[in-house]
XYZ file of C-alpha atoms in Angstrom:
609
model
C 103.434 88.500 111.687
C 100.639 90.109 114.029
C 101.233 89.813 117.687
C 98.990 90.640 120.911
C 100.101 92.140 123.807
C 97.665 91.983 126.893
C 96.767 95.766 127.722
C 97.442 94.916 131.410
C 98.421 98.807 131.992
C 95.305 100.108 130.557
C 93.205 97.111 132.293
C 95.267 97.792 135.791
C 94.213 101.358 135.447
C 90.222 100.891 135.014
C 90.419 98.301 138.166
C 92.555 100.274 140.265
C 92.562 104.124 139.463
C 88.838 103.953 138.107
C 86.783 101.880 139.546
C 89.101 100.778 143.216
C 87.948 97.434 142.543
C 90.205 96.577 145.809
C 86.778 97.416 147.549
C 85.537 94.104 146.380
C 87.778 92.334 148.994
C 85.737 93.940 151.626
C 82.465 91.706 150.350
C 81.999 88.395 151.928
C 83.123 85.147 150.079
C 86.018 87.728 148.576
C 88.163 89.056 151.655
C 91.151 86.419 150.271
C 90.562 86.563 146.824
C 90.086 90.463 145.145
C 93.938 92.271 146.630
C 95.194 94.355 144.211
C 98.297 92.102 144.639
C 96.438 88.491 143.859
C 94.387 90.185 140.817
C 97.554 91.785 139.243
C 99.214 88.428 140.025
C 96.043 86.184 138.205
C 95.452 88.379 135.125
C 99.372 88.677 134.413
C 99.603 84.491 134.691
C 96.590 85.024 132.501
C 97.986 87.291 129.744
C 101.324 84.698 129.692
C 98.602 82.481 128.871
C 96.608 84.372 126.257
C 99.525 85.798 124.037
C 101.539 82.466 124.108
C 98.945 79.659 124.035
C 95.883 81.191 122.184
C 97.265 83.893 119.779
C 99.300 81.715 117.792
C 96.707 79.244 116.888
C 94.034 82.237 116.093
C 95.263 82.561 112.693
C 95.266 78.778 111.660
C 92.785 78.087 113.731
C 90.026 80.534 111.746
C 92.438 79.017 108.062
C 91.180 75.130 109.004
C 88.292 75.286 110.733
C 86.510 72.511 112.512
C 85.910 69.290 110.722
C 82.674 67.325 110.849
C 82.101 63.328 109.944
C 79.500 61.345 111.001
C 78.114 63.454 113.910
C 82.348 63.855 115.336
C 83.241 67.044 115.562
C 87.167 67.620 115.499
C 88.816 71.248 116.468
C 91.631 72.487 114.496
C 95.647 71.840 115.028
C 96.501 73.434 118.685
C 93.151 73.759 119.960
C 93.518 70.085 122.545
C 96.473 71.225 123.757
C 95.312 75.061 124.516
C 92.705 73.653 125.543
C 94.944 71.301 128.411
C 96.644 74.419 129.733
C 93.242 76.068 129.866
C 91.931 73.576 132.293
C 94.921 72.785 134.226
C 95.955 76.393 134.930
C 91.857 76.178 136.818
C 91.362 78.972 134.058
C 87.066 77.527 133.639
C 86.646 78.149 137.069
C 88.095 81.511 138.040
C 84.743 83.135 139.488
C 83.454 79.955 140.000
C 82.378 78.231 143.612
C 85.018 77.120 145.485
C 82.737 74.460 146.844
C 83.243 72.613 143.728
C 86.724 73.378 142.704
C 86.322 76.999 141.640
C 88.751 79.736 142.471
C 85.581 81.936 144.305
C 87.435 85.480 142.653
C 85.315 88.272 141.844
C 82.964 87.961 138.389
C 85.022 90.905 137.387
C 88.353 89.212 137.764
C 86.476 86.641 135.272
C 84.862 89.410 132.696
C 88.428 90.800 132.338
C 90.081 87.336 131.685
C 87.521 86.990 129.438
C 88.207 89.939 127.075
C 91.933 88.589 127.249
C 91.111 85.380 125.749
C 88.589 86.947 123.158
C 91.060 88.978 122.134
C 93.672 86.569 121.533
C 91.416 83.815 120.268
C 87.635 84.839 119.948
C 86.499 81.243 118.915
C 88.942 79.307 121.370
C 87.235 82.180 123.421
C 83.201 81.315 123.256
C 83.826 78.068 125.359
C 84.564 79.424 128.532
C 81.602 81.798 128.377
C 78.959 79.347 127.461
C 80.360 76.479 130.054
C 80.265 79.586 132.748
C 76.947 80.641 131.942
C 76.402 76.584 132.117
C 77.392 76.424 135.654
C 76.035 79.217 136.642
C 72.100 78.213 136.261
C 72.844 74.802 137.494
C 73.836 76.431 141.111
C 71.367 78.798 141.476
C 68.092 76.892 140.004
C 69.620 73.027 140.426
C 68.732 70.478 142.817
C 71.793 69.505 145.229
C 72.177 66.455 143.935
C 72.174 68.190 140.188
C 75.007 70.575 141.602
C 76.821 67.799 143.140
C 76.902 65.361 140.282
C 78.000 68.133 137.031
C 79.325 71.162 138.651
C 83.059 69.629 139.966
C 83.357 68.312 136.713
C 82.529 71.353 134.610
C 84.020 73.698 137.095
C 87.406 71.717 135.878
C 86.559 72.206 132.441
C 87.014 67.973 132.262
C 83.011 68.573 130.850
C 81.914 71.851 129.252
C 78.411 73.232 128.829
C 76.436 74.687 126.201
C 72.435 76.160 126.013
C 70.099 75.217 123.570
C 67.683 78.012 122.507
C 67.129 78.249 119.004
C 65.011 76.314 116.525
C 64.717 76.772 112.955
C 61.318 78.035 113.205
C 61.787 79.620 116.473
C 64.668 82.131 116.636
C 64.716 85.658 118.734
C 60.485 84.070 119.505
C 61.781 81.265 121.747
C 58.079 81.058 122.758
C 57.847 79.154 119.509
C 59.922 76.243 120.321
C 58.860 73.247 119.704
C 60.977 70.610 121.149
C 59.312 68.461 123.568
C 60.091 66.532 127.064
C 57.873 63.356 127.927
C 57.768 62.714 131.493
C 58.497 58.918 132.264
C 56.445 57.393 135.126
C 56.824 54.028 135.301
C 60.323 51.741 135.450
C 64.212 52.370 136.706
C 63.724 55.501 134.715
C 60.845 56.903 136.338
C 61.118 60.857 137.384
C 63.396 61.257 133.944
C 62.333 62.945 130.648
C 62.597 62.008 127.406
C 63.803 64.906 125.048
C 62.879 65.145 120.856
C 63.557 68.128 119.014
C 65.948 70.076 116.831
C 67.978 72.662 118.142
C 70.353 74.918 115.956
C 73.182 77.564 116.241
C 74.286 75.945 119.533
C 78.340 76.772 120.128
C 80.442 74.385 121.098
C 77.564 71.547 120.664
C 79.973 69.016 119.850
C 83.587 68.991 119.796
C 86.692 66.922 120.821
C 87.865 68.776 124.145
C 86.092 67.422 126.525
C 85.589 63.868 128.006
C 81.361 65.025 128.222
C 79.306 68.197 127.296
C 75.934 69.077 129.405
C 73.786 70.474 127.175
C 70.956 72.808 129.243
C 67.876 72.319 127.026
C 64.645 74.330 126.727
C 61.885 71.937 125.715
C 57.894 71.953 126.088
C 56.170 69.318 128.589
C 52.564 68.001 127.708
C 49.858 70.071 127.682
C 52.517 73.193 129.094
C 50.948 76.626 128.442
C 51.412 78.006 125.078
C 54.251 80.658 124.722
C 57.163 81.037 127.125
C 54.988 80.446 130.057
C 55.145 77.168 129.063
C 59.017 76.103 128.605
C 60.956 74.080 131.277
C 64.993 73.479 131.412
C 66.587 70.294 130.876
C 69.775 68.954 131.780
C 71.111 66.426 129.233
C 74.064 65.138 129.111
C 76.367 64.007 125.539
C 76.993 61.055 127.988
C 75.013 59.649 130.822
C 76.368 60.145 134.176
C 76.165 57.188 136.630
C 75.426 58.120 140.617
C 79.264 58.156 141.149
C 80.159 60.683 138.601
C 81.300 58.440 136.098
C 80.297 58.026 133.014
C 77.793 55.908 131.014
C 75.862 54.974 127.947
C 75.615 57.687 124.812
C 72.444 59.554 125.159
C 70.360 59.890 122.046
C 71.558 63.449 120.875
C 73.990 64.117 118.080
C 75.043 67.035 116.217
C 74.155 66.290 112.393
C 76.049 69.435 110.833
C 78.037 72.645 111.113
C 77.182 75.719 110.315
C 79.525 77.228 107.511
C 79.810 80.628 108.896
C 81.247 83.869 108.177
C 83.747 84.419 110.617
C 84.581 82.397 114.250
C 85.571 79.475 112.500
C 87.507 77.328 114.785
C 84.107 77.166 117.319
C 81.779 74.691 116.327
C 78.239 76.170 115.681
C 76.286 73.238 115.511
C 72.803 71.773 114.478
C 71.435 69.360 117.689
C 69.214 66.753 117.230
C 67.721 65.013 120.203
C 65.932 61.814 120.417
C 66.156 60.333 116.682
C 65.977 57.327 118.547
C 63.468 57.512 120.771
C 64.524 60.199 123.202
C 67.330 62.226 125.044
C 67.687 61.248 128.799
C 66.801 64.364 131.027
C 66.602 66.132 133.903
C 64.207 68.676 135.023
C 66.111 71.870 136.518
C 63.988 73.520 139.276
C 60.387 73.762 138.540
C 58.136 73.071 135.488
C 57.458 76.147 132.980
C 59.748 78.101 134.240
C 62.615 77.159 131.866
C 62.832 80.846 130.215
C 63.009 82.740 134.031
C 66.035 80.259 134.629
C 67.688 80.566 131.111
C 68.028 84.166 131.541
C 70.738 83.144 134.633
C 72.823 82.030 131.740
C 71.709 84.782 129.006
C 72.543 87.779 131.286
C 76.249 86.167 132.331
C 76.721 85.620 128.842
C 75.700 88.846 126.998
C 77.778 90.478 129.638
C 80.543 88.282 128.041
C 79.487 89.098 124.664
C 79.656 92.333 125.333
C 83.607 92.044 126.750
C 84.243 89.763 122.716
C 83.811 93.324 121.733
C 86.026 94.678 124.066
C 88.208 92.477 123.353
C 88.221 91.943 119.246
C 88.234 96.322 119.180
C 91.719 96.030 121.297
C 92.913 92.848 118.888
C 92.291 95.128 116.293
C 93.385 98.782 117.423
C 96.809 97.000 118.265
C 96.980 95.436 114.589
C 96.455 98.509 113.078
C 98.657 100.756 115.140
C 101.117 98.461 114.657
C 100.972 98.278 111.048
C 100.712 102.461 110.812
C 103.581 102.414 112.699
C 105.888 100.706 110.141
C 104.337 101.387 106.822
C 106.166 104.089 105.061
C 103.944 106.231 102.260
C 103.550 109.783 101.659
C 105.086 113.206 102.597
C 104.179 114.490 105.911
C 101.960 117.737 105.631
C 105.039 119.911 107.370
C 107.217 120.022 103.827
C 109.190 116.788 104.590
C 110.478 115.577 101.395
C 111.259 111.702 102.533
C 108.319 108.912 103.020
C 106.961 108.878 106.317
C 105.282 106.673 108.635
C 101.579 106.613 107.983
C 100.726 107.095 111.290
C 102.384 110.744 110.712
C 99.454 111.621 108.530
C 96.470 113.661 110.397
C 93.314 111.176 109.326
C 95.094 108.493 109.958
C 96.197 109.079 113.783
C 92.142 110.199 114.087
C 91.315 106.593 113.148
C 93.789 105.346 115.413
C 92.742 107.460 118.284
C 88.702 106.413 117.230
C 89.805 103.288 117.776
C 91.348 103.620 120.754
C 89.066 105.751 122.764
C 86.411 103.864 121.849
C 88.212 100.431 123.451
C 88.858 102.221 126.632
C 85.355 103.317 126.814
C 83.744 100.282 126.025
C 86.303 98.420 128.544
C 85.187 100.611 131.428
C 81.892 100.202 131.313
C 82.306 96.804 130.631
C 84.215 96.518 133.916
C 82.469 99.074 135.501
C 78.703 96.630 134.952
C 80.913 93.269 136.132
C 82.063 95.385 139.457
C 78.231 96.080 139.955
C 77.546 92.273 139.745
C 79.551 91.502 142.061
C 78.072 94.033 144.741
C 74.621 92.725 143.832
C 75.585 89.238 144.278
C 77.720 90.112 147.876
C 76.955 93.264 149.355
C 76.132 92.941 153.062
C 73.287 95.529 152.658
C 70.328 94.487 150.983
C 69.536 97.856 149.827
C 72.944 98.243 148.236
C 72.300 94.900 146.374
C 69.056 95.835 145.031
C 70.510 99.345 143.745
C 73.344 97.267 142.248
C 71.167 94.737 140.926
C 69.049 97.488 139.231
C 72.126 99.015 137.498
C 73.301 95.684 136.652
C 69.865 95.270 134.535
C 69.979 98.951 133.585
C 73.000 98.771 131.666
C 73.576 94.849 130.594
C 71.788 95.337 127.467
C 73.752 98.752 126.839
C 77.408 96.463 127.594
C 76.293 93.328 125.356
C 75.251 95.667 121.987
C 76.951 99.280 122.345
C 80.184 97.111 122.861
C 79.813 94.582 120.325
C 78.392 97.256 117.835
C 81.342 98.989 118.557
C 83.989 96.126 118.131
C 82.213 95.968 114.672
C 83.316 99.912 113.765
C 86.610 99.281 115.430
C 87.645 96.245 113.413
C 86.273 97.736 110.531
C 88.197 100.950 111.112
C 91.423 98.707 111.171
C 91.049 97.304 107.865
C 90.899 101.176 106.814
C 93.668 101.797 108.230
C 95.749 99.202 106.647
C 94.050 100.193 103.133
C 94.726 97.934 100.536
C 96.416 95.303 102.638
C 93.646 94.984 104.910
C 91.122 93.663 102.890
C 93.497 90.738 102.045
C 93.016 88.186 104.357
C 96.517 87.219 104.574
C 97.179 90.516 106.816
C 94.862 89.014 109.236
C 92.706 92.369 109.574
C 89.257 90.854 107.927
C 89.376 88.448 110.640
C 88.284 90.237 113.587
C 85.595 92.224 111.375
C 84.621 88.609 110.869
C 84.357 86.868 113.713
C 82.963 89.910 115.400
C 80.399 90.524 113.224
C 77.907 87.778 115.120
C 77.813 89.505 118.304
C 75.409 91.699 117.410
C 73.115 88.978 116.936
C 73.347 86.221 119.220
C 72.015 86.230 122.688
C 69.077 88.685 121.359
C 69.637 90.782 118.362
C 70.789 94.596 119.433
C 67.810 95.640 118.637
C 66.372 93.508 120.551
C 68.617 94.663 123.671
C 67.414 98.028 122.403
C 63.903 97.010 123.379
C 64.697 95.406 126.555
C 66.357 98.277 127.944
C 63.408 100.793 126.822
C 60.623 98.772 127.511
C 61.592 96.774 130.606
C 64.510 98.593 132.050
C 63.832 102.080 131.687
C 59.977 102.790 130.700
C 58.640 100.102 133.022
C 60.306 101.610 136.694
C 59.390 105.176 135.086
C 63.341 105.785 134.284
C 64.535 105.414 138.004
C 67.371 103.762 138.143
C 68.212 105.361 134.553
C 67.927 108.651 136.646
C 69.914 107.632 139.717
C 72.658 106.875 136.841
C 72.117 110.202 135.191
C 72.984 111.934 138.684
C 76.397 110.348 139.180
C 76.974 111.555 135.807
C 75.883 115.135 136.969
C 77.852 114.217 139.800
C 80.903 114.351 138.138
C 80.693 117.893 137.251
C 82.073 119.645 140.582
C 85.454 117.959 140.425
C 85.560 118.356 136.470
C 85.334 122.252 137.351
C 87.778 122.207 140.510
C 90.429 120.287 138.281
C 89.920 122.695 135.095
C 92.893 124.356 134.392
C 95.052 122.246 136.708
C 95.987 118.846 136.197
C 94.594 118.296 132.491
C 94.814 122.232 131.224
C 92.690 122.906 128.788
C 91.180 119.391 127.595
C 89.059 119.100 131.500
C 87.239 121.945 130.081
C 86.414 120.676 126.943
C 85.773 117.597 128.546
C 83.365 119.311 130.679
C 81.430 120.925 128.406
C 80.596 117.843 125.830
C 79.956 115.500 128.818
C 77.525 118.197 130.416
C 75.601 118.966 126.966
C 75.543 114.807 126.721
C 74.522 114.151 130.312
C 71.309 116.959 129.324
C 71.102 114.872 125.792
C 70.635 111.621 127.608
C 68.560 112.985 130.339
C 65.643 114.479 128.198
C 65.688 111.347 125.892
C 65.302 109.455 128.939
C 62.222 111.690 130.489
C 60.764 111.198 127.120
C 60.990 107.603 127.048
C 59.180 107.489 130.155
C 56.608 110.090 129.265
C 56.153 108.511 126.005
C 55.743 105.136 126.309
C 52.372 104.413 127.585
C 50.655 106.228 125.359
C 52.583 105.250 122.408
C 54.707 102.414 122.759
C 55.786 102.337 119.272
C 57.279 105.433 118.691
C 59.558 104.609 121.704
C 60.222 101.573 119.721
C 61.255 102.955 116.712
C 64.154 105.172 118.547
C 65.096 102.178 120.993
C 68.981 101.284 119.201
C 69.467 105.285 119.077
C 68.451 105.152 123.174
C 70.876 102.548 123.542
C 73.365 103.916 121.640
C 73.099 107.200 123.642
C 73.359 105.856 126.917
C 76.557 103.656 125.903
C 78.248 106.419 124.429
C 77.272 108.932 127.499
C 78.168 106.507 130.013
C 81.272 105.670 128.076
C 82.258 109.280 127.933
C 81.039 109.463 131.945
C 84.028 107.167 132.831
C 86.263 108.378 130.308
C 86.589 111.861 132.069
C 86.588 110.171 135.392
C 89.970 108.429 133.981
C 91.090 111.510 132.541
C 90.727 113.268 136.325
C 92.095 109.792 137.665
C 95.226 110.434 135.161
C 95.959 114.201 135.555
C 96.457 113.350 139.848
C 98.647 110.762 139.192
C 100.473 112.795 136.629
C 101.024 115.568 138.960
C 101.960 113.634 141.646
C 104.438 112.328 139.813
C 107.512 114.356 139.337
C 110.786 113.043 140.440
C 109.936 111.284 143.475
C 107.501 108.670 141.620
C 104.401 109.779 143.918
C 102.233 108.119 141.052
C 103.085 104.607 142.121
C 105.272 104.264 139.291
C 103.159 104.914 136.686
C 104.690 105.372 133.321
C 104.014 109.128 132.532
C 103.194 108.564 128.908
C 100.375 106.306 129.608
C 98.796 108.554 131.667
C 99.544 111.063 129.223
C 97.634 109.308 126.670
C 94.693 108.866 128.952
C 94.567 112.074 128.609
C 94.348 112.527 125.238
C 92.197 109.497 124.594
C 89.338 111.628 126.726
C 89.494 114.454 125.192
C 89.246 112.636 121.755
C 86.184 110.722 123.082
C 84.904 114.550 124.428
C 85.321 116.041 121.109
C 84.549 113.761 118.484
C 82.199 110.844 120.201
C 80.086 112.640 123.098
C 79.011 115.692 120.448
C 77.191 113.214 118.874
C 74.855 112.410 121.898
C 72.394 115.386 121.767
C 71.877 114.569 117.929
C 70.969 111.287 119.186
C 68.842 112.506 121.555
C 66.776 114.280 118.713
C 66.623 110.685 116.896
C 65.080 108.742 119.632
C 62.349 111.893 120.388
C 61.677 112.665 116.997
C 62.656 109.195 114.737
C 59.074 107.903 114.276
C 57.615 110.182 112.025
C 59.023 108.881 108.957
C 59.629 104.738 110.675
C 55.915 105.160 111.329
C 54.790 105.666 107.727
C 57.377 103.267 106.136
C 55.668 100.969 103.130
């Protein structure tokens, strides 16, 4: 049977050795909370969790699915009780407010739970993110008395949280939307809204976990501006909520299907319909019409998230797969051995291993790397160092949600390859994560559209600044690449060197052109926006892949006998190693062929009929 083991090495490494996320503690709100010694501490308590609670019922979980009858929504075999330990171990409220119950540690404590839990159970896994995103929006744009009354209670996971974008005529153009909110003037209800409207794809709409859910709601007032200058954000509750917290009446909102989906079975993706009998009871959040400014508190925390499902699903399935190459006996090894061997012996298939795990441990840093960046913009003392954080934190969330999911895609796709025949039989449990995976690359904004946001507002729009300033730490990296050549890494710094500077150039003139390019002739720009995207992910990937191959070859050679590498087991660092140079050689060649794409692509997308 398959098994996950949390990759708390690799994940110590990036936190520690990479990124001395131990600097966090030094930002106010987190001087108790971000020790190395308390986040080693949470994330191990977390992994106990993760590979004993929510692996096993992955499997059966995706086999039953959810049930529906007459609008009641029931979760497979396990999920209640998972679900129990979740919320007792304070696991919905790790980066959460302490104010209401939270345990106030860094976001990036949070992000890398979060790939834990996606990787052992990507549907029991979407809950978290959406109830976080959830709370998150009510604090910063909610009244006091809004924050008062739902946060305790969905900080404690006893109520969870969802958002409610999409309609069926109004997907990725949430201008669109149609669902309205009539003010009420007059009675014990004045000041409320009533909600009608039809909202679909919502996760974890209904279900049996919680004792309420709070559904945030986009919805159109009267006579609102057309387009999304004219959408305001509702809270509205499954049930009312009395002024002492507890609960009331049914509001008029039910979920009236399920989607039958191709993968992520065990979360409910639901169809909402509000006010069938007369009209949901809500609450305005902040101001009027500016429902799509405020949404985008929730859609940034959560794409970051998204982004860490591919993380995590690409580790589920590089582990499955090495695994399963590990024991499966077939063929002669290429040196004249006569007896079967290991498949894992062969050449193509350890380069499909190593593709898949490179490609993990670059997706992971930068993943980790963006959620450490959050956290300085949200904390840093300096106001200058937030802004610059901020920016980066824009820069690159569009590059974490779809580079990372698009890349969980190839990974769990690689790992049914690698299993060959067996892994296209679902019993194996390989077409799973190629499954459930599969959506991220379309919910929370299409990659293409991320592809769009990041050219168009992140990158053309400030005239490629803050893409620069990233560009020069890459550069950056260069003068201890070239001191350490030859020393701690041999020969693969070197190589190393050379693909990351010939990428760094790659990404650097796609960038000027972007910038060059793009008033002029906005959509040729367009047309090589995923390729942009792409580059960057894989440049900036390869960036912190040689910084952990550096990071590696000093704690290797401190080593020796006297354990001057903290204790670090010398294989892992080994394989660091070797994992960077793979990425050098056979990822970050691709990037200035990329490069060519995004200057050169609309010639023939420009004359497509």
């Amino acid at each position: 049977m398959p098994t996950y083991t949390a990759p708390l090495d690799d994940i110590r490494f990036v936190l520690h050795d990479l990124l001395n996320v131990e600097s966090l503690s030094k930002l106010p709100a987190y001087e108790d909370t971000a020790s190395a010694e308390l986040i080693d501490q949470i994330l191990e308590e977390g992994a106990k969790l993760c590979e004993d609670q929510l692996f096993p019922i992955n499997m059966s979980g995706d086999e039953e699915g959810c049930h529906y009858d007459n609008d009641v929504v029931t979760t497979p075999k396990g999920f209640k009780e998972a679900y129990k330990l979740f919320t007792e171990g304070g696991w919905t409220g790790v980066s959460a407010d302490p104010e209401y119950g939270g345990m106030g540690l860094p976001h990036t404590v949070n992000f890398v739970m979060q790939e834990m839990i996606c990787s052992s159970n990507l549907s029991f896994g979407m809950y978290p993110g959406l109830s976080q995103g959830a709370i998150d929006a009510i604090l910063i744009h909610g009244s006091q008395a809004q924050k008062d009354l739902y946060l305790p209670k969905m900080v404690a996971g006893t109520w969870t949280g969802t958002m409610n974008l999409t309609e069926p005529q109004a997907g990725s153009d949430v201008g669109a939307l149609r669902t309205t909110a009539r003010p009420i003037s007059e009675g014990e209800h004045a000041g409320k809204y009533l909600i009608k409207g039809q909202k679909i794809y919502i996760t974890w709409g209904e279900h049996d976990l919680a004792k309420n859910i709070i559904h945030l709601v986009l919805a159109r007032l009267p006579d609102a501006p057309e387009g999304t200058r004219g959408i305001s954000l509702f809270v509205v509750p499954k049930f009312l909520v009395k002024d002492d917290g507890a609960l009331g009446d049914r509001n008029d909102l039910r979920c009236v299907s399920l989607e039958h989906k191709m993968g992520i079975n065990a979360s409910p993706t639901c169809v909402m319909s509000f006010g069938d009998d007369g009209g949901a009871e809500a609450y305005l959040v902040g101001e009027e019409n500016r429902g799509i400014e405020y949404m985008f508190t929730m859609m940034n925390n959560a794409r970051l998230a998204i982004g860490l499902e591919g993380v995590g699903v690409a580790e589920r399935a590089y582990q499955h797969a090495r695994d399963y190459a590990a024991e499966r006996k077939q063929g002669q090894a290429l040196d004249g051995t006569d007896e079967s061997v290991a498949i894992d012996r062969h050449p193509d298939v350890r380069r499909m291993l190593l593709s898949m795990r490179a490609q993990t441990e670059a997706t992971r840093a930068l993943a980790y790397y963006v959620a450490a960046a959050l956290d300085a913009a949200k904390r840093h003392e300096n106001e200058g160092i937030r802004k610059e954080s901020q920016a980066l934190v824009d820069l690159l969330v569009p590059v974490v949600k779809a580079w990372s999911t698009d890349t969980g895609i190839e990974v769990a796709n690689t790992g049914i390859q690698v299993l060959g025949g067996a892994g296209y039989i679902e019993e194996s449990g390989a077409p799973q994560y190629l499954r459930d995976i599969r959506v991220a690359a379309i919910y929370e904004g299409t990659n293409g559209i991320q592809a769009m946001d990041l050219i168009g507002r992140k990158v053309a729009r400030e005239d490629g600044v803050t893409a620069q300033a990233l560009i020069a730490d890459m550069r950056a990296l260069d003068g201890p690449l070239a001191e350490a050549q030859g020393e701690d890494t041999g020969d693969d710094t070197g190589a190393i060197r050379e693909s990351l500077t010939e990428a760094v150039d790659a990404l650097a003139e796609a960038t000027d052109w972007i910038v060059a390019a793009h008033p002029e002739n906005p959509e040729a720009v367009a047309a090589g926006a995923v390729p942009y995207l792409r580059l960057l992910g894989l440049v900036a990937g390869g960036w912190l892949m040689a910084k952990a191959a550096l990071a590696a070859g000093r704690l290797s050679a401190a080593g020796g006998d006297d354990g001057g590498n903290d204790g670090r087991d010398q294989e892992f660092l080994a394989k660091k190693i070797v994992s960077a140079r793979f990425y050098a050689d056979h990822l970050l060649i691709q990037a200035p062929a990329l490069s060519r794409t995004v200057t050169r692509g609309w010639n023939a997308v420009g004359r497509f009929s």
